Amino acid sequence: KGPSAFIPLQEILQDGMENSLRQLLIEAFVSAGRVDNITMVMGLHPQYLSSFWKTQCLLLRMDGPLPYHKRHYIAIMAAARHQCSYLVGLHMGEFLQVGGNPAWLQGLHCAPPKLRNLNEINKLLAHRPWLITKEHIEALLKTGENSWSLAELVQALVLLTHYHSLASFVFGCGINPEEDQDGGQGCWPPPTHSDSSPVFEDSMGGSGARDAMQEVEVLMERMKLLRESQQEEEGVTQEEMETRFEMEKTESLLVAPSDLVDHSLQSNVLCFVEDPEFGYKDFTRRGEQAPPTFRAQ
């Protein structure tokens, strides 16, 4: 219970709350009509919350080239890409409050083409940002009925990256859904396996524990086969075997297969995602020659 599944409520609602934090929470309430769970949890670090709140207000409520309802729709697109139903639900409400067209909330296919054109760069920024080239920017800026101005596009890209990052904060801090939100997976990231049952069905044991044990057993079986193949092959060095073990472990447990999508997610999230199979792919693997990178201080 409370704003976070990981942090006790009494830790968040401290009696000796600093005046600066109290003032911040009052400002948040006056501005948004409520104090959301993200603000409550971030209030454990008042200075950080102050910077975050100013940035958030600047992006969503202050002057800028994009209308307010489009800013919230872009936030929905970004959060949906990471399957963060907490943020999607939050900004669906905000979108309607600032006069957004309810028909757009039926899915990305109902949004104007100009917003839909952000889909490609949204998925790349969310999962494989190193693939973005100047051609992606040029395609959005080219003259035409649905073209973006440079100022609009800059604000849109900042919103996308901001909400990709905020989705990680929501998952990492176990942010619970607001009381007026219809459930949702506010704190748990989407599962990385094909079983549609919740990963955390029971806090101890249950299907989540069974699935984890099965994955470990499969991994152990693969390791055993690798050892046997090493004995059969001649000239396989220890370093090569470590590389193979690492790749097996990563592919088995850490990286979700690209052809598996958890369709049990609420439809109010998946309807804003095109090409849901597109996800993170290792930029480089241990033991392989690293691709050339551009490094800037």
Tab-separated table of C-alpha atoms in Angstrom:
chain	number	residue	atom	x	y	z
A	1	LYS	CA	0.000	0.000	0.000
A	2	GLY	CA	1.016	3.605	-0.439
A	3	PRO	CA	2.868	5.336	-3.297
A	4	SER	CA	5.568	2.637	-3.597
A	5	ALA	CA	5.532	-1.143	-3.415
A	6	PHE	CA	9.127	-1.086	-2.142
A	7	ILE	CA	9.219	1.820	0.353
A	8	PRO	CA	7.137	1.760	3.566
A	9	LEU	CA	4.475	4.456	3.722
A	10	GLN	CA	5.767	5.819	7.038
A	11	GLU	CA	9.151	6.507	5.445
A	12	ILE	CA	7.519	8.604	2.747
A	13	LEU	CA	5.151	10.476	5.098
A	14	GLN	CA	7.712	11.638	7.642
A	15	ASP	CA	6.465	13.722	10.584
A	16	GLY	CA	9.380	16.128	10.461
A	17	MET	CA	8.857	17.035	6.816
A	18	GLU	CA	11.111	19.885	5.718
A	19	ASN	CA	9.421	23.191	4.962
A	20	SER	CA	10.895	23.177	1.448
A	21	LEU	CA	9.340	19.786	0.714
A	22	ARG	CA	6.019	20.820	2.235
A	23	GLN	CA	5.992	23.881	-0.021
A	24	LEU	CA	6.812	21.751	-3.074
A	25	LEU	CA	3.929	19.379	-2.354
A	26	ILE	CA	1.550	22.329	-1.912
A	27	GLU	CA	2.692	23.767	-5.270
A	28	ALA	CA	2.195	20.384	-6.922
A	29	PHE	CA	-1.310	20.125	-5.514
A	30	VAL	CA	-2.258	23.657	-6.573
A	31	SER	CA	-0.828	23.172	-10.070
A	32	ALA	CA	-2.103	19.672	-10.867
A	33	GLY	CA	-5.006	19.302	-8.438
A	34	ARG	CA	-3.330	16.353	-6.750
A	35	VAL	CA	0.020	15.023	-5.546
A	36	ASP	CA	0.791	11.906	-7.581
A	37	ASN	CA	2.759	8.921	-6.339
A	38	ILE	CA	5.885	9.845	-8.315
A	39	THR	CA	6.019	13.198	-6.493
A	40	MET	CA	5.485	11.515	-3.122
A	41	VAL	CA	8.334	9.046	-3.641
A	42	MET	CA	10.680	11.615	-5.159
A	43	GLY	CA	9.986	13.814	-2.135
A	44	LEU	CA	12.468	11.629	-0.241
A	45	HIS	CA	15.046	13.744	-2.100
A	46	PRO	CA	13.576	17.287	-2.003
A	47	GLN	CA	16.328	18.974	-4.014
A	48	TYR	CA	15.979	16.432	-6.812
A	49	LEU	CA	12.181	16.742	-6.703
A	50	SER	CA	12.486	20.525	-7.024
A	51	SER	CA	14.576	20.240	-10.216
A	52	PHE	CA	12.352	17.508	-11.597
A	53	TRP	CA	9.145	19.436	-10.882
A	54	LYS	CA	10.461	22.594	-12.593
A	55	THR	CA	11.520	20.571	-15.639
A	56	GLN	CA	8.197	18.760	-15.786
A	57	CYS	CA	6.237	22.032	-15.572
A	58	LEU	CA	8.385	23.580	-18.284
A	59	LEU	CA	7.834	20.625	-20.611
A	60	LEU	CA	4.096	20.208	-20.056
A	61	ARG	CA	2.607	23.515	-18.916
A	62	MET	CA	4.770	26.448	-19.976
A	63	ASP	CA	5.056	28.185	-23.336
A	64	GLY	CA	6.294	26.055	-26.214
A	65	PRO	CA	5.599	25.238	-29.852
A	66	LEU	CA	3.450	22.162	-29.123
A	67	PRO	CA	-0.160	22.428	-27.870
A	68	TYR	CA	-0.701	20.992	-24.395
A	69	HIS	CA	-2.817	18.035	-25.504
A	70	LYS	CA	-0.158	16.923	-28.011
A	71	ARG	CA	2.518	17.055	-25.309
A	72	HIS	CA	0.519	14.617	-23.184
A	73	TYR	CA	-0.146	12.378	-26.182
A	74	ILE	CA	3.587	12.193	-26.905
A	75	ALA	CA	4.130	11.251	-23.232
A	76	ILE	CA	1.581	8.442	-23.698
A	77	MET	CA	3.402	7.190	-26.816
A	78	ALA	CA	6.759	7.153	-24.994
A	79	ALA	CA	5.436	5.399	-21.871
A	80	ALA	CA	3.528	2.829	-23.927
A	81	ARG	CA	6.738	1.916	-25.757
A	82	HIS	CA	8.099	0.684	-22.402
A	83	GLN	CA	4.685	-0.804	-21.485
A	84	CYS	CA	4.399	1.481	-18.442
A	85	SER	CA	0.665	1.492	-17.813
A	86	TYR	CA	1.056	3.829	-14.800
A	87	LEU	CA	2.288	6.737	-16.943
A	88	VAL	CA	-0.050	5.903	-19.817
A	89	GLY	CA	-3.059	6.078	-17.508
A	90	LEU	CA	-1.815	9.248	-15.818
A	91	HIS	CA	-1.389	11.129	-19.081
A	92	MET	CA	-4.592	9.849	-20.631
A	93	GLY	CA	-6.343	11.708	-17.824
A	94	GLU	CA	-4.176	14.817	-18.333
A	95	PHE	CA	-4.781	14.663	-22.096
A	96	LEU	CA	-8.562	14.843	-21.581
A	97	GLN	CA	-8.265	17.593	-18.964
A	98	VAL	CA	-6.503	19.940	-21.396
A	99	GLY	CA	-9.103	19.356	-24.116
A	100	GLY	CA	-7.646	16.423	-26.062
A	101	ASN	CA	-9.878	14.527	-28.480
A	102	PRO	CA	-11.113	11.345	-26.697
A	103	ALA	CA	-11.123	9.487	-30.045
A	104	TRP	CA	-7.297	9.657	-30.123
A	105	LEU	CA	-7.194	7.487	-26.992
A	106	GLN	CA	-8.623	4.544	-28.917
A	107	GLY	CA	-5.097	3.954	-30.207
A	108	LEU	CA	-2.252	5.326	-32.266
A	109	HIS	CA	-4.199	4.601	-35.475
A	110	CYS	CA	-6.750	7.263	-34.439
A	111	ALA	CA	-4.153	10.004	-33.909
A	112	PRO	CA	-3.275	12.544	-36.641
A	113	PRO	CA	-0.605	11.397	-39.146
A	114	LYS	CA	1.818	14.018	-37.830
A	115	LEU	CA	1.888	12.351	-34.412
A	116	ARG	CA	1.925	8.847	-35.902
A	117	ASN	CA	5.047	9.798	-37.837
A	118	LEU	CA	6.892	9.960	-34.496
A	119	ASN	CA	6.450	6.207	-34.037
A	120	GLU	CA	9.694	5.209	-35.767
A	121	ILE	CA	11.949	7.571	-33.846
A	122	ASN	CA	10.055	6.803	-30.631
A	123	LYS	CA	10.804	3.078	-30.819
A	124	LEU	CA	14.444	3.678	-31.749
A	125	LEU	CA	14.966	6.144	-28.895
A	126	ALA	CA	13.324	3.703	-26.490
A	127	HIS	CA	15.197	0.535	-27.441
A	128	ARG	CA	18.153	1.099	-29.813
A	129	PRO	CA	19.062	4.817	-29.914
A	130	TRP	CA	22.405	4.115	-31.626
A	131	LEU	CA	20.487	3.315	-34.837
A	132	ILE	CA	19.149	6.879	-35.232
A	133	THR	CA	20.613	8.774	-38.188
A	134	LYS	CA	20.181	12.254	-39.611
A	135	GLU	CA	17.789	10.758	-42.183
A	136	HIS	CA	15.252	10.045	-39.421
A	137	ILE	CA	15.298	13.747	-38.493
A	138	GLU	CA	15.175	14.893	-42.104
A	139	ALA	CA	12.136	12.704	-42.816
A	140	LEU	CA	10.175	14.464	-40.059
A	141	LEU	CA	11.282	17.960	-41.066
A	142	LYS	CA	10.646	17.642	-44.809
A	143	THR	CA	8.080	20.087	-46.180
A	144	GLY	CA	4.555	18.805	-46.461
A	145	GLU	CA	1.158	18.785	-44.825
A	146	ASN	CA	2.303	16.704	-41.824
A	147	SER	CA	5.814	18.075	-41.432
A	148	TRP	CA	7.313	19.152	-38.114
A	149	SER	CA	9.016	22.472	-37.498
A	150	LEU	CA	12.460	22.236	-35.900
A	151	ALA	CA	11.194	23.804	-32.654
A	152	GLU	CA	8.267	21.354	-32.462
A	153	LEU	CA	10.501	18.365	-33.119
A	154	VAL	CA	13.047	19.381	-30.482
A	155	GLN	CA	10.300	19.604	-27.856
A	156	ALA	CA	8.793	16.290	-29.011
A	157	LEU	CA	12.146	14.467	-28.777
A	158	VAL	CA	12.834	15.890	-25.315
A	159	LEU	CA	9.389	14.688	-24.194
A	160	LEU	CA	10.004	11.209	-25.625
A	161	THR	CA	13.365	10.774	-23.907
A	162	HIS	CA	12.058	12.283	-20.678
A	163	TYR	CA	9.223	9.755	-20.468
A	164	HIS	CA	11.370	6.811	-21.534
A	165	SER	CA	13.552	7.615	-18.524
A	166	LEU	CA	10.615	8.268	-16.207
A	167	ALA	CA	9.178	4.835	-17.051
A	168	SER	CA	12.384	3.307	-15.661
A	169	PHE	CA	11.956	5.364	-12.485
A	170	VAL	CA	8.372	4.094	-12.114
A	171	PHE	CA	9.473	0.461	-12.455
A	172	GLY	CA	12.613	0.861	-10.335
A	173	CYS	CA	10.813	2.546	-7.414
A	174	GLY	CA	7.769	0.278	-7.567
A	175	ILE	CA	5.363	3.177	-8.073
A	176	ASN	CA	1.813	1.966	-7.359
A	177	PRO	CA	-1.180	3.042	-9.461
A	178	GLU	CA	-3.069	6.083	-8.223
A	179	GLU	CA	-6.207	5.254	-6.249
A	180	ASP	CA	-8.388	6.556	-9.085
A	181	GLN	CA	-6.557	4.513	-11.724
A	182	ASP	CA	-8.003	1.161	-12.762
A	183	GLY	CA	-5.311	-1.151	-11.417
A	184	GLY	CA	-2.605	-1.506	-14.036
A	185	GLN	CA	0.965	-2.709	-13.747
A	186	GLY	CA	2.244	0.409	-12.055
A	187	CYS	CA	5.208	-1.162	-10.326
A	188	TRP	CA	6.134	-4.378	-12.146
A	189	PRO	CA	7.898	-4.289	-15.517
A	190	PRO	CA	6.350	-6.480	-18.212
A	191	PRO	CA	7.473	-10.127	-18.038
A	192	THR	CA	10.231	-11.276	-20.378
A	193	HIS	CA	8.821	-14.706	-21.149
A	194	SER	CA	5.897	-16.104	-23.093
A	195	ASP	CA	3.891	-17.260	-20.081
A	196	SER	CA	0.962	-14.854	-19.812
A	197	SER	CA	0.582	-15.360	-16.057
A	198	PRO	CA	1.961	-12.507	-13.904
A	199	VAL	CA	5.611	-12.871	-12.970
A	200	PHE	CA	4.878	-11.932	-9.378
A	201	GLU	CA	1.633	-13.860	-8.922
A	202	ASP	CA	2.611	-14.788	-5.374
A	203	SER	CA	5.153	-13.034	-3.185
A	204	MET	CA	6.649	-16.388	-2.230
A	205	GLY	CA	6.406	-19.307	-4.638
A	206	GLY	CA	3.492	-19.459	-7.084
A	207	SER	CA	3.786	-19.512	-10.851
A	208	GLY	CA	6.505	-16.823	-10.862
A	209	ALA	CA	8.823	-18.985	-8.781
A	210	ARG	CA	8.022	-22.054	-10.892
A	211	ASP	CA	8.827	-20.157	-14.091
A	212	ALA	CA	12.128	-18.951	-12.632
A	213	MET	CA	13.093	-22.489	-11.628
A	214	GLN	CA	12.221	-23.799	-15.088
A	215	GLU	CA	14.391	-21.093	-16.711
A	216	VAL	CA	17.326	-22.028	-14.457
A	217	GLU	CA	16.902	-25.712	-15.299
A	218	VAL	CA	16.879	-24.927	-19.038
A	219	LEU	CA	20.027	-22.831	-18.633
A	220	MET	CA	21.802	-25.582	-16.693
A	221	GLU	CA	20.916	-28.076	-19.425
A	222	ARG	CA	22.389	-25.757	-22.066
A	223	MET	CA	25.580	-25.327	-20.034
A	224	LYS	CA	25.897	-29.094	-19.760
A	225	LEU	CA	25.587	-29.461	-23.542
A	226	LEU	CA	28.221	-26.761	-24.053
A	227	ARG	CA	30.662	-28.573	-21.764
A	228	GLU	CA	30.109	-31.819	-23.668
A	229	SER	CA	30.682	-30.080	-26.995
A	230	GLN	CA	33.878	-28.525	-25.594
A	231	GLN	CA	35.220	-31.988	-24.767
A	232	GLU	CA	34.440	-33.152	-28.298
A	233	GLU	CA	35.960	-30.102	-30.012
A	234	GLU	CA	39.696	-29.677	-30.136
A	235	GLY	CA	41.393	-26.343	-29.702
A	236	VAL	CA	38.539	-24.563	-27.869
A	237	THR	CA	40.140	-22.185	-25.386
A	238	GLN	CA	38.813	-21.356	-21.926
A	239	GLU	CA	38.176	-17.774	-23.049
A	240	GLU	CA	36.005	-18.950	-25.939
A	241	MET	CA	34.007	-21.165	-23.593
A	242	GLU	CA	33.446	-18.277	-21.168
A	243	THR	CA	32.166	-16.210	-24.079
A	244	ARG	CA	29.742	-18.958	-25.069
A	245	PHE	CA	28.519	-19.351	-21.497
A	246	GLU	CA	27.947	-15.609	-21.245
A	247	MET	CA	25.948	-15.545	-24.465
A	248	GLU	CA	23.827	-18.509	-23.362
A	249	LYS	CA	23.089	-16.870	-20.016
A	250	THR	CA	22.163	-13.547	-21.606
A	251	GLU	CA	19.947	-15.060	-24.266
A	252	SER	CA	18.237	-17.424	-21.815
A	253	LEU	CA	17.511	-15.137	-18.881
A	254	LEU	CA	18.184	-11.474	-19.508
A	255	VAL	CA	17.116	-10.584	-23.041
A	256	ALA	CA	13.489	-11.082	-24.005
A	257	PRO	CA	13.050	-12.985	-27.282
A	258	SER	CA	12.025	-10.499	-29.974
A	259	ASP	CA	9.291	-12.773	-31.304
A	260	LEU	CA	7.482	-13.028	-27.960
A	261	VAL	CA	5.148	-10.254	-26.840
A	262	ASP	CA	3.106	-10.292	-23.657
A	263	HIS	CA	-0.398	-9.792	-25.030
A	264	SER	CA	-1.894	-9.901	-21.542
A	265	LEU	CA	-0.960	-6.246	-21.052
A	266	GLN	CA	-3.905	-3.934	-20.836
A	267	SER	CA	-5.221	-2.869	-24.220
A	268	ASN	CA	-4.918	0.782	-23.168
A	269	VAL	CA	-1.133	0.375	-23.479
A	270	LEU	CA	-0.677	-1.862	-26.528
A	271	CYS	CA	-3.061	0.229	-28.642
A	272	PHE	CA	-0.441	3.014	-28.627
A	273	VAL	CA	2.360	0.708	-29.811
A	274	GLU	CA	3.112	-0.221	-33.398
A	275	ASP	CA	5.653	-2.949	-34.130
A	276	PRO	CA	5.552	-4.271	-30.510
A	277	GLU	CA	8.085	-7.014	-31.359
A	278	PHE	CA	10.780	-4.359	-31.751
A	279	GLY	CA	12.816	-4.237	-28.543
A	280	TYR	CA	16.245	-3.928	-27.032
A	281	LYS	CA	19.062	-5.830	-28.708
A	282	ASP	CA	22.596	-5.981	-27.344
A	283	PHE	CA	24.726	-3.265	-28.890
A	284	THR	CA	27.777	-5.460	-28.484
A	285	ARG	CA	28.442	-8.799	-26.818
A	286	ARG	CA	31.411	-9.830	-24.734
A	287	GLY	CA	33.958	-11.690	-26.790
A	288	GLU	CA	32.862	-10.089	-30.059
A	289	GLN	CA	34.671	-7.255	-31.769
A	290	ALA	CA	32.990	-4.046	-30.638
A	291	PRO	CA	31.541	-1.863	-33.397
A	292	PRO	CA	33.141	1.564	-33.844
A	293	THR	CA	31.591	4.174	-31.573
A	294	PHE	CA	31.666	7.951	-31.443
A	295	ARG	CA	32.581	9.115	-27.952
A	296	ALA	CA	32.127	12.688	-26.777
A	297	GLN	CA	32.931	14.085	-23.347
